[in-house]
mmCIF file of C-alpha atoms and ligand atoms in Angstrom:
data_model
loop_
_atom_site.group_PDB
_atom_site.id
_atom_site.type_symbol
_atom_site.label_atom_id
_atom_site.label_comp_id
_atom_site.label_asym_id
_atom_site.label_seq_id
_atom_site.Cartn_x
_atom_site.Cartn_y
_atom_site.Cartn_z
ATOM 1 C CA MET A 1 -9.338 14.576 7.342
ATOM 2 C CA ASN A 2 -11.719 15.284 10.180
ATOM 3 C CA LYS A 3 -13.100 18.742 9.336
ATOM 4 C CA LYS A 4 -14.964 18.986 12.653
ATOM 5 C CA ASN A 5 -11.752 18.747 14.647
ATOM 6 C CA PRO A 6 -9.209 21.225 13.287
ATOM 7 C CA GLN A 7 -6.638 20.023 15.811
ATOM 8 C CA HIS A 8 -6.290 16.911 13.613
ATOM 9 C CA LEU A 9 -4.813 18.955 10.784
ATOM 10 C CA ALA A 10 -1.419 18.688 12.421
ATOM 11 C CA CYS A 11 -1.575 14.907 12.121
ATOM 12 C CA PHE A 12 -0.992 15.140 8.366
ATOM 13 C CA ASP A 13 2.026 17.357 8.724
ATOM 14 C CA LEU A 14 4.856 15.158 7.438
ATOM 15 C CA GLU A 15 7.564 17.421 8.788
ATOM 16 C CA GLN A 16 6.097 17.023 12.234
ATOM 17 C CA TRP A 17 6.201 13.232 11.900
ATOM 18 C CA ALA A 18 9.709 13.312 10.455
ATOM 19 C CA SER A 19 10.839 15.378 13.446
ATOM 20 C CA ARG A 20 9.511 12.635 15.741
ATOM 21 C CA ARG A 21 11.248 9.889 13.738
ATOM 22 C CA LYS A 22 14.024 9.220 16.252
ATOM 23 C CA SER A 23 11.737 9.259 19.258
ATOM 24 C CA ILE A 24 9.210 6.922 17.604
ATOM 25 C CA SER A 25 11.813 4.450 16.386
ATOM 26 C CA ARG A 26 13.586 4.408 19.762
ATOM 27 C CA SER A 27 10.361 3.535 21.602
ATOM 28 C CA LEU A 28 9.199 1.047 18.987
ATOM 29 C CA LEU A 29 12.538 -0.754 18.652
ATOM 30 C CA LYS A 30 12.976 -0.993 22.415
ATOM 31 C CA TRP A 31 9.585 -2.701 22.609
ATOM 32 C CA TYR A 32 10.361 -4.899 19.581
ATOM 33 C CA HIS A 33 13.715 -6.142 20.862
ATOM 34 C CA SER A 34 12.069 -7.404 24.033
ATOM 35 C CA THR A 35 8.985 -8.947 22.402
ATOM 36 C CA ALA A 36 9.801 -9.851 18.756
ATOM 37 C CA ARG A 37 8.059 -12.972 17.531
ATOM 38 C CA ASP A 38 10.419 -15.801 16.617
ATOM 39 C CA LEU A 39 9.499 -16.426 12.995
ATOM 40 C CA PRO A 40 11.533 -18.752 10.768
ATOM 41 C CA TRP A 41 12.164 -16.134 8.059
ATOM 42 C CA ARG A 42 13.619 -13.786 10.642
ATOM 43 C CA HIS A 43 16.595 -16.044 11.306
ATOM 44 C CA SER A 44 18.583 -14.714 8.348
ATOM 45 C CA PRO A 45 18.689 -11.538 6.212
ATOM 46 C CA ASP A 46 18.793 -13.701 3.046
ATOM 47 C CA PRO A 47 16.641 -11.741 0.544
ATOM 48 C CA TYR A 48 15.476 -14.992 -1.060
ATOM 49 C CA ARG A 49 13.983 -16.303 2.190
ATOM 50 C CA ILE A 50 12.498 -12.907 3.035
ATOM 51 C CA TRP A 51 10.949 -12.666 -0.421
ATOM 52 C CA VAL A 52 9.437 -16.179 -0.234
ATOM 53 C CA SER A 53 7.990 -15.466 3.214
ATOM 54 C CA GLU A 54 6.545 -12.114 2.155
ATOM 55 C CA ILE A 55 4.823 -13.636 -0.876
ATOM 56 C CA MET A 56 3.417 -16.442 1.291
ATOM 57 C CA LEU A 57 2.238 -13.949 3.917
ATOM 58 C CA GLN A 58 0.173 -12.040 1.368
ATOM 59 C CA GLN A 59 -3.389 -13.205 2.108
ATOM 60 C CA THR A 60 -2.278 -15.948 4.542
ATOM 61 C CA GLN A 61 -1.937 -15.969 8.334
ATOM 62 C CA VAL A 62 1.531 -16.218 9.919
ATOM 63 C CA GLU A 63 0.845 -19.492 11.764
ATOM 64 C CA ARG A 64 -0.312 -21.174 8.577
ATOM 65 C CA VAL A 65 2.690 -19.944 6.583
ATOM 66 C CA LYS A 66 5.339 -21.373 8.953
ATOM 67 C CA ASP A 67 5.104 -25.022 7.841
ATOM 68 C CA TYR A 68 4.771 -24.123 4.184
ATOM 69 C CA PHE A 69 7.807 -21.878 4.426
ATOM 70 C CA HIS A 70 9.934 -24.661 5.974
ATOM 71 C CA ARG A 71 8.938 -27.184 3.328
ATOM 72 C CA PHE A 72 9.354 -24.705 0.477
ATOM 73 C CA VAL A 73 12.851 -23.467 1.336
ATOM 74 C CA LYS A 74 13.969 -27.029 2.086
ATOM 75 C CA LYS A 75 12.869 -28.103 -1.390
ATOM 76 C CA PHE A 76 14.079 -24.882 -3.108
ATOM 77 C CA PRO A 77 16.908 -23.566 -0.886
ATOM 78 C CA THR A 78 18.060 -20.884 -3.350
ATOM 79 C CA VAL A 79 16.615 -18.744 -6.109
ATOM 80 C CA PHE A 80 18.503 -20.963 -8.591
ATOM 81 C CA ASP A 81 16.726 -24.088 -7.303
ATOM 82 C CA LEU A 82 13.384 -22.358 -7.622
ATOM 83 C CA ALA A 83 14.105 -21.081 -11.144
ATOM 84 C CA GLU A 84 15.162 -24.553 -12.307
ATOM 85 C CA ALA A 85 12.072 -26.296 -10.924
ATOM 86 C CA GLU A 86 9.077 -27.147 -13.074
ATOM 87 C CA GLU A 87 6.050 -24.980 -12.388
ATOM 88 C CA ALA A 88 3.981 -28.071 -11.485
ATOM 89 C CA VAL A 89 6.466 -28.942 -8.724
ATOM 90 C CA VAL A 90 6.369 -25.384 -7.362
ATOM 91 C CA LEU A 91 2.547 -25.523 -7.344
ATOM 92 C CA LYS A 92 2.670 -28.867 -5.541
ATOM 93 C CA TYR A 93 4.685 -27.269 -2.716
ATOM 94 C CA TRP A 94 2.144 -24.428 -2.616
ATOM 95 C CA GLU A 95 -0.868 -26.750 -2.545
ATOM 96 C CA GLY A 96 -3.258 -25.731 0.244
ATOM 97 C CA LEU A 97 -1.902 -22.173 0.640
ATOM 98 C CA GLY A 98 -4.360 -20.772 -1.908
ATOM 99 C CA TYR A 99 -3.970 -17.803 -4.268
ATOM 100 C CA TYR A 100 -1.830 -19.890 -6.614
ATOM 101 C CA ARG A 101 -1.045 -16.933 -8.814
ATOM 102 C CA ARG A 102 1.486 -16.039 -6.116
ATOM 103 C CA ALA A 103 3.372 -19.303 -6.702
ATOM 104 C CA ARG A 104 3.401 -18.876 -10.469
ATOM 105 C CA GLN A 105 4.653 -15.305 -10.145
ATOM 106 C CA LEU A 106 7.278 -16.361 -7.597
ATOM 107 C CA HIS A 107 8.539 -18.926 -10.074
ATOM 108 C CA ALA A 108 8.534 -16.415 -12.954
ATOM 109 C CA ALA A 109 10.365 -13.834 -10.820
ATOM 110 C CA ALA A 110 12.999 -16.425 -9.806
ATOM 111 C CA ASN A 111 13.726 -16.984 -13.501
ATOM 112 C CA ILE A 112 14.124 -13.224 -14.054
ATOM 113 C CA ILE A 113 16.449 -12.866 -11.041
ATOM 114 C CA VAL A 114 18.600 -15.705 -12.379
ATOM 115 C CA SER A 115 18.592 -14.614 -16.040
ATOM 116 C CA ASP A 116 18.773 -10.807 -15.617
ATOM 117 C CA TYR A 117 20.586 -10.416 -12.283
ATOM 118 C CA GLU A 118 22.748 -13.577 -12.149
ATOM 119 C CA GLY A 119 20.761 -14.732 -9.135
ATOM 120 C CA ILE A 120 21.530 -11.626 -7.054
ATOM 121 C CA PHE A 121 18.516 -9.665 -5.803
ATOM 122 C CA PRO A 122 18.458 -6.038 -6.966
ATOM 123 C CA GLN A 123 19.075 -3.774 -3.992
ATOM 124 C CA ASP A 124 16.514 -1.101 -4.653
ATOM 125 C CA ALA A 125 12.765 -1.007 -4.278
ATOM 126 C CA CYS A 126 12.090 0.277 -7.830
ATOM 127 C CA ALA A 127 13.912 -2.646 -9.449
ATOM 128 C CA LEU A 128 12.267 -5.100 -7.032
ATOM 129 C CA ARG A 129 8.829 -3.769 -7.969
ATOM 130 C CA LYS A 130 9.405 -4.757 -11.581
ATOM 131 C CA LEU A 131 9.455 -8.436 -10.589
ATOM 132 C CA PRO A 132 6.190 -10.380 -11.063
ATOM 133 C CA GLY A 133 4.118 -10.446 -7.884
ATOM 134 C CA VAL A 134 6.199 -7.786 -6.097
ATOM 135 C CA GLY A 135 4.096 -4.744 -5.228
ATOM 136 C CA ARG A 136 4.915 -1.663 -3.230
ATOM 137 C CA TYR A 137 4.622 -3.394 0.123
ATOM 138 C CA THR A 138 6.722 -6.459 -0.790
ATOM 139 C CA ALA A 139 9.439 -4.337 -2.423
ATOM 140 C CA GLY A 140 9.616 -2.166 0.711
ATOM 141 C CA ALA A 141 9.744 -5.228 2.958
ATOM 142 C CA ILE A 142 12.601 -6.886 1.026
ATOM 143 C CA ALA A 143 14.551 -3.616 0.652
ATOM 144 C CA SER A 144 14.262 -2.722 4.331
ATOM 145 C CA ILE A 145 14.544 -6.175 5.942
ATOM 146 C CA ALA A 146 17.205 -7.694 3.679
ATOM 147 C CA PHE A 147 19.190 -4.553 2.784
ATOM 148 C CA ASP A 148 18.260 -2.173 5.613
ATOM 149 C CA LEU A 149 17.184 0.524 3.147
ATOM 150 C CA PRO A 150 14.870 3.241 4.559
ATOM 151 C CA GLU A 151 11.832 2.074 2.580
ATOM 152 C CA PRO A 152 8.340 2.266 4.079
ATOM 153 C CA ILE A 153 5.852 -0.580 4.170
ATOM 154 C CA LEU A 154 2.081 -0.671 4.529
ATOM 155 C CA GLU A 155 0.088 -3.853 5.064
ATOM 156 C CA ALA A 156 -2.975 -4.702 7.137
ATOM 157 C CA ASN A 157 -1.317 -4.413 10.564
ATOM 158 C CA SER A 158 0.889 -1.366 10.008
ATOM 159 C CA ARG A 159 -1.954 0.347 8.123
ATOM 160 C CA ARG A 160 -4.113 0.114 11.256
ATOM 161 C CA VAL A 161 -1.311 1.413 13.515
ATOM 162 C CA LEU A 162 -0.537 4.362 11.253
ATOM 163 C CA ALA A 163 -4.185 5.234 10.664
ATOM 164 C CA ARG A 164 -4.681 5.487 14.429
ATOM 165 C CA LEU A 165 -1.394 7.274 14.946
ATOM 166 C CA ILE A 166 -2.364 10.112 12.573
ATOM 167 C CA HIS A 167 -6.127 9.878 13.136
ATOM 168 C CA TYR A 168 -6.814 8.980 9.514
ATOM 169 C CA ASP A 169 -10.596 8.590 9.367
ATOM 170 C CA THR A 170 -10.979 8.424 5.585
ATOM 171 C CA PRO A 171 -12.417 5.049 4.475
ATOM 172 C CA LEU A 172 -9.507 2.740 3.684
ATOM 173 C CA SER A 173 -9.351 1.411 0.183
ATOM 174 C CA GLY A 174 -6.207 -0.695 0.414
ATOM 175 C CA ASN A 175 -4.942 1.182 -2.615
ATOM 176 C CA LYS A 176 -3.826 4.573 -3.829
ATOM 177 C CA ASP A 177 -6.254 6.408 -1.550
ATOM 178 C CA ASP A 178 -4.107 5.315 1.375
ATOM 179 C CA GLN A 179 -1.306 7.586 0.147
ATOM 180 C CA PRO A 180 -1.298 9.706 3.366
ATOM 181 C CA LEU A 181 -0.460 6.530 5.285
ATOM 182 C CA TRP A 182 2.366 5.699 2.886
ATOM 183 C CA ASP A 183 3.646 9.264 3.333
ATOM 184 C CA VAL A 184 3.711 8.974 7.123
ATOM 185 C CA ALA A 185 5.293 5.514 6.937
ATOM 186 C CA GLY A 186 8.002 7.089 4.751
ATOM 187 C CA ALA A 187 8.454 10.025 7.144
ATOM 188 C CA ILE A 188 9.030 7.910 10.262
ATOM 189 C CA VAL A 189 11.094 4.994 8.908
ATOM 190 C CA PRO A 190 14.663 5.319 10.274
ATOM 191 C CA ARG A 191 17.271 6.763 7.899
ATOM 192 C CA ASP A 192 20.401 5.678 9.727
ATOM 193 C CA GLY A 193 19.971 1.928 10.181
ATOM 194 C CA GLY A 194 17.264 -0.257 11.654
ATOM 195 C CA ALA A 195 14.619 0.244 8.935
ATOM 196 C CA GLY A 196 13.995 -3.503 8.608
ATOM 197 C CA ALA A 197 13.549 -4.014 12.356
ATOM 198 C CA PHE A 198 11.383 -0.897 12.525
ATOM 199 C CA ASN A 199 9.037 -2.126 9.780
ATOM 200 C CA GLN A 200 8.759 -5.564 11.342
ATOM 201 C CA ALA A 201 8.099 -3.913 14.710
ATOM 202 C CA LEU A 202 5.227 -1.875 13.218
ATOM 203 C CA MET A 203 3.667 -5.072 11.858
ATOM 204 C CA ASP A 204 4.125 -6.875 15.181
ATOM 205 C CA LEU A 205 2.647 -3.929 17.054
ATOM 206 C CA GLY A 206 -0.459 -4.072 14.862
ATOM 207 C CA SER A 207 -0.683 -7.806 15.360
ATOM 208 C CA VAL A 208 -0.368 -8.016 19.141
ATOM 209 C CA ILE A 209 -1.027 -4.551 20.644
ATOM 210 C CA CYS A 210 -2.857 -2.330 18.160
ATOM 211 C CA THR A 211 -5.411 -5.005 17.359
ATOM 212 C CA PRO A 212 -8.600 -4.316 15.350
ATOM 213 C CA VAL A 213 -10.786 -4.637 18.448
ATOM 214 C CA SER A 214 -9.807 -3.561 21.996
ATOM 215 C CA PRO A 215 -6.207 -2.484 21.320
ATOM 216 C CA LEU A 216 -3.916 -2.532 24.366
ATOM 217 C CA CYS A 217 -3.175 1.189 24.315
ATOM 218 C CA GLU A 218 -1.969 1.203 27.927
ATOM 219 C CA GLU A 219 0.894 -1.099 26.890
ATOM 220 C CA CYS A 220 1.637 0.594 23.578
ATOM 221 C CA PRO A 221 5.117 2.084 23.069
ATOM 222 C CA LEU A 222 3.612 4.650 20.664
ATOM 223 C CA ALA A 223 0.781 5.833 22.926
ATOM 224 C CA GLU A 224 2.376 9.237 23.520
ATOM 225 C CA HIS A 225 2.400 9.885 19.754
ATOM 226 C CA CYS A 226 -1.027 8.434 18.974
ATOM 227 C CA GLU A 227 -3.679 10.941 17.955
ATOM 228 C CA ALA A 228 -6.599 8.467 17.993
ATOM 229 C CA TYR A 229 -5.684 7.491 21.547
ATOM 230 C CA ARG A 230 -5.345 11.134 22.573
ATOM 231 C CA VAL A 231 -8.818 12.082 21.357
ATOM 232 C CA GLY A 232 -10.467 8.773 22.330
ATOM 233 C CA SER A 233 -11.477 7.582 18.865
ATOM 234 C CA VAL A 234 -9.457 4.374 18.679
ATOM 235 C CA ASP A 235 -12.576 2.247 18.130
ATOM 236 C CA ARG A 236 -13.602 4.299 15.050
ATOM 237 C CA ILE A 237 -10.261 4.157 13.278
ATOM 238 C CA PRO A 238 -9.331 2.752 10.855
ATOM 239 C CA ASN A 239 -12.474 3.395 8.875
ATOM 240 C CA VAL A 240 -12.880 0.072 7.085
ATOM 241 C CA PRO A 241 -15.755 -0.114 4.576
ATOM 242 C CA ALA A 242 -18.109 -3.080 5.028
ATOM 243 C CA ARG A 243 -17.171 -6.070 2.885
ATOM 244 C CA LYS A 244 -19.400 -6.985 -0.015
ATOM 245 C CA SER A 245 -21.526 -10.019 0.740
ATOM 246 C CA SER A 246 -20.387 -13.152 -1.022
ATOM 247 C CA LYS A 247 -22.078 -14.557 -4.089
ATOM 248 C CA LYS A 248 -23.566 -18.062 -3.896
ATOM 249 C CA ILE A 249 -22.893 -20.484 -6.741
ATOM 250 C CA LYS A 250 -23.992 -24.069 -7.388
ATOM 251 C CA GLU A 251 -21.955 -26.401 -9.585
ATOM 252 C CA LYS A 252 -21.553 -30.059 -10.453
ATOM 253 C CA ALA A 253 -18.222 -31.905 -10.548
ATOM 254 C CA TYR A 254 -17.883 -35.168 -12.475
ATOM 255 C CA VAL A 255 -15.688 -38.088 -11.531
ATOM 256 C CA PHE A 256 -15.379 -40.242 -14.659
ATOM 257 C CA THR A 257 -13.893 -43.642 -13.863
ATOM 258 C CA HIS A 258 -12.630 -46.330 -16.193
ATOM 259 C CA LYS A 259 -10.647 -49.439 -15.219
ATOM 260 C CA GLY A 260 -9.227 -47.888 -12.071
ATOM 261 C CA LYS A 261 -8.400 -44.525 -13.666
ATOM 262 C CA LEU A 262 -10.072 -41.157 -13.095
ATOM 263 C CA LEU A 263 -10.300 -38.247 -15.513
ATOM 264 C CA VAL A 264 -8.676 -35.030 -14.266
ATOM 265 C CA VAL A 265 -8.340 -31.684 -16.037
ATOM 266 C CA ARG A 266 -5.840 -28.885 -15.685
ATOM 267 C CA ARG A 267 -7.290 -25.457 -14.905
ATOM 268 C CA GLN A 268 -6.648 -23.072 -17.786
ATOM 269 C CA PRO A 269 -5.479 -19.418 -17.908
ATOM 270 C CA GLY A 270 -8.331 -17.150 -16.855
ATOM 271 C CA GLU A 271 -9.862 -19.827 -14.616
ATOM 272 C CA TRP A 272 -9.610 -19.943 -10.832
ATOM 273 C CA TRP A 273 -6.604 -22.053 -9.757
ATOM 274 C CA GLU A 274 -4.817 -21.734 -13.096
ATOM 275 C CA GLY A 275 -2.269 -24.518 -13.548
ATOM 276 C CA LEU A 276 -3.712 -26.831 -10.885
ATOM 277 C CA TRP A 277 -5.564 -30.069 -11.504
ATOM 278 C CA ASP A 278 -9.216 -30.696 -10.752
ATOM 279 C CA PHE A 279 -12.229 -32.759 -11.793
ATOM 280 C CA PRO A 280 -14.353 -31.671 -14.778
ATOM 281 C CA ARG A 281 -17.178 -29.172 -14.295
ATOM 282 C CA ASP A 282 -19.800 -27.741 -16.635
ATOM 283 C CA ILE A 283 -19.590 -30.531 -19.180
ATOM 284 C CA PRO A 284 -22.068 -30.815 -22.118
ATOM 285 C CA HIS A 285 -25.396 -32.422 -21.252
ATOM 286 C CA GLN A 286 -24.976 -35.355 -23.694
ATOM 287 C CA VAL A 287 -21.619 -36.239 -22.072
ATOM 288 C CA ALA A 288 -23.021 -35.863 -18.559
ATOM 289 C CA ALA A 289 -25.864 -38.225 -19.471
ATOM 290 C CA ARG A 290 -23.513 -41.052 -20.531
ATOM 291 C CA GLY A 291 -22.675 -44.084 -18.326
ATOM 292 C CA ARG A 292 -23.875 -45.252 -14.944
ATOM 293 C CA HIS A 293 -23.801 -42.526 -12.402
ATOM 294 C CA ARG A 294 -23.836 -42.258 -8.659
ATOM 295 C CA HIS A 295 -24.163 -39.318 -6.297
ATOM 296 C CA LEU A 296 -20.931 -39.122 -4.264
ATOM 297 C CA GLY A 297 -21.712 -36.186 -2.020
ATOM 298 C CA VAL A 298 -21.691 -32.414 -1.729
ATOM 299 C CA ILE A 299 -18.832 -30.119 -0.702
ATOM 300 C CA ASP A 300 -18.887 -26.428 0.114
ATOM 301 C CA TYR A 301 -15.933 -24.157 -0.448
ATOM 302 C CA GLY A 302 -15.146 -20.483 -0.719
ATOM 303 C CA ILE A 303 -13.095 -18.703 -3.358
ATOM 304 C CA THR A 304 -12.583 -14.937 -3.671
ATOM 305 C CA ASN A 305 -16.011 -13.605 -2.655
ATOM 306 C CA HIS A 306 -17.933 -16.672 -3.819
ATOM 307 C CA LYS A 307 -19.494 -19.429 -1.742
ATOM 308 C CA VAL A 308 -19.718 -22.546 -3.845
ATOM 309 C CA THR A 309 -21.861 -25.621 -3.278
ATOM 310 C CA CYS A 310 -20.528 -28.425 -5.408
ATOM 311 C CA GLN A 311 -22.459 -31.621 -6.071
ATOM 312 C CA ILE A 312 -20.200 -34.555 -6.987
ATOM 313 C CA VAL A 313 -21.335 -37.198 -9.430
ATOM 314 C CA SER A 314 -19.374 -40.336 -10.229
ATOM 315 C CA LYS A 315 -19.708 -41.940 -13.668
ATOM 316 C CA LEU A 316 -18.446 -45.375 -14.624
ATOM 317 C CA ILE A 317 -17.490 -45.261 -18.316
ATOM 318 C CA SER A 318 -17.394 -48.475 -20.364
ATOM 319 C CA GLN A 319 -15.485 -46.942 -23.271
ATOM 320 C CA ARG A 320 -12.811 -44.522 -22.310
ATOM 321 C CA PRO A 321 -12.572 -41.473 -24.585
ATOM 322 C CA ALA A 322 -9.048 -40.256 -25.409
ATOM 323 C CA ALA A 323 -7.856 -37.579 -23.029
ATOM 324 C CA ARG A 324 -7.618 -34.161 -24.635
ATOM 325 C CA ARG A 325 -4.803 -31.706 -24.045
ATOM 326 C CA HIS A 326 -4.910 -30.627 -20.368
ATOM 327 C CA GLN A 327 -6.735 -33.854 -19.440
ATOM 328 C CA ARG A 328 -5.340 -37.076 -18.022
ATOM 329 C CA TRP A 329 -6.652 -40.496 -17.005
ATOM 330 C CA LEU A 330 -4.822 -41.321 -13.777
ATOM 331 C CA SER A 331 -4.991 -43.699 -10.830
ATOM 332 C CA PRO A 332 -5.797 -42.254 -7.370
ATOM 333 C CA GLN A 333 -2.130 -42.776 -6.432
ATOM 334 C CA GLU A 334 -0.970 -40.757 -9.451
ATOM 335 C CA ILE A 335 -3.494 -38.025 -8.646
ATOM 336 C CA GLN A 336 -1.996 -37.701 -5.173
ATOM 337 C CA LYS A 337 1.265 -36.501 -6.735
ATOM 338 C CA LEU A 338 -0.404 -33.730 -8.773
ATOM 339 C CA PRO A 339 -0.858 -30.164 -7.535
ATOM 340 C CA MET A 340 -4.622 -30.145 -7.001
ATOM 341 C CA THR A 341 -7.154 -27.442 -6.222
ATOM 342 C CA SER A 342 -8.486 -27.725 -2.661
ATOM 343 C CA PRO A 343 -11.980 -28.867 -3.779
ATOM 344 C CA GLY A 344 -10.274 -31.198 -6.287
ATOM 345 C CA ARG A 345 -8.296 -32.796 -3.464
ATOM 346 C CA ARG A 346 -11.474 -33.307 -1.434
ATOM 347 C CA ILE A 347 -13.263 -34.786 -4.452
ATOM 348 C CA ALA A 348 -10.292 -37.102 -5.076
ATOM 349 C CA LEU A 349 -10.596 -38.452 -1.521
ATOM 350 C CA LEU A 350 -14.319 -39.073 -1.945
ATOM 351 C CA ALA A 351 -13.713 -40.649 -5.347
ATOM 352 C CA GLU A 352 -10.963 -42.908 -4.057
ATOM 353 C CA LYS A 353 -13.286 -44.423 -1.461
ATOM 354 C CA SER A 354 -16.033 -44.774 -4.024
ATOM 355 C CA PHE A 355 -13.674 -46.129 -6.681
ATOM 356 C CA PHE A 356 -12.683 -49.112 -4.544
ATOM 357 C CA ARG A 357 -16.345 -49.908 -3.956
ATOM 358 C CA GLU A 358 -17.166 -49.701 -7.688
ATOM 359 C CA SER A 359 -14.267 -51.758 -9.086
HETATM 360 S S1 SF4 B 1 -2.028 3.906 21.405
HETATM 361 FE FE1 SF4 B 1 -3.563 2.369 20.975
HETATM 362 S S2 SF4 B 1 -4.472 2.974 19.038
HETATM 363 FE FE2 SF4 B 1 -2.579 4.122 19.266
HETATM 364 S S3 SF4 B 1 -1.046 2.926 18.163
HETATM 365 FE FE3 SF4 B 1 -0.983 2.296 20.313
HETATM 366 S S4 SF4 B 1 -2.387 0.549 20.483
HETATM 367 FE FE4 SF4 B 1 -2.799 1.597 18.549
#
């Protein structure tokens, strides 16, 4: 709360926001119905499709999600198809989207929906939140968009809109400290139909009008309600703390080759990219020293807040050791069919070129 400007106190008055609910939703929905983005998951209120899209949209841009969404729902058109699939196949259809925990949780949740709810999505946000990977935002999105329940949502775009609307200048945490924003979102979401459209409209507004830099306030349907606009502090709100600088890491990846096969390893629980395949890292010195080796190249990649520089070394092995559990000796063609980490896929391409030169 801005203690220097007592007039802002009113902005946290939920009754005041609730009393403006009809006026806000009328203006916002009028704008939305004339400008709504045509997104593939908006073509049907099927909770399965909405759920898949919402999980994909966590951490990933809309444009990037579109193709993945099409491929995913074509391969797994219903929650039953997804539940029946092997996890490796689900990961393969997620390959390249990143944050693979989302895919594993989606798969686990599909199994729960089939086993505990006979394949029918529970129609309340509390039950939805018990599913793996479904947090407060996703539960609110499914409940409001699929079932038109008056549940609030808060994600990056609507958080910015609401923070400006109520002049919320507290540093955003993305978590429980944003409770005042959740409260306002709950106060203004329509009670008598249209909650799903309203929530999607808030997200669209944040995406195309109430942008992080230079918002188009003159074109905004909520300008008359917006406290940050009224007092001229739009460029200071939301108060987003500076991101921590990323940590630099160096690593070595090994491409062991033997008679046209390459050694790949499956990432284990607790590792980045759990469940996906990759090339060995951090192997014992005596193993790394074996066989003829060649420098294949260097790749850079980012993961969480790490910047990784990975040196790739190819090793031609004369005697192939037996593959351990979670390891396989495979041809480049077989590797193509595996769900691979993104650096693993890049290493596989480099190795394939090199492999043909070596054999
Ligand atoms: S008036 Fe400006 S700051 Fe306020 S909600 Fe609209 S675009 Fe955002």
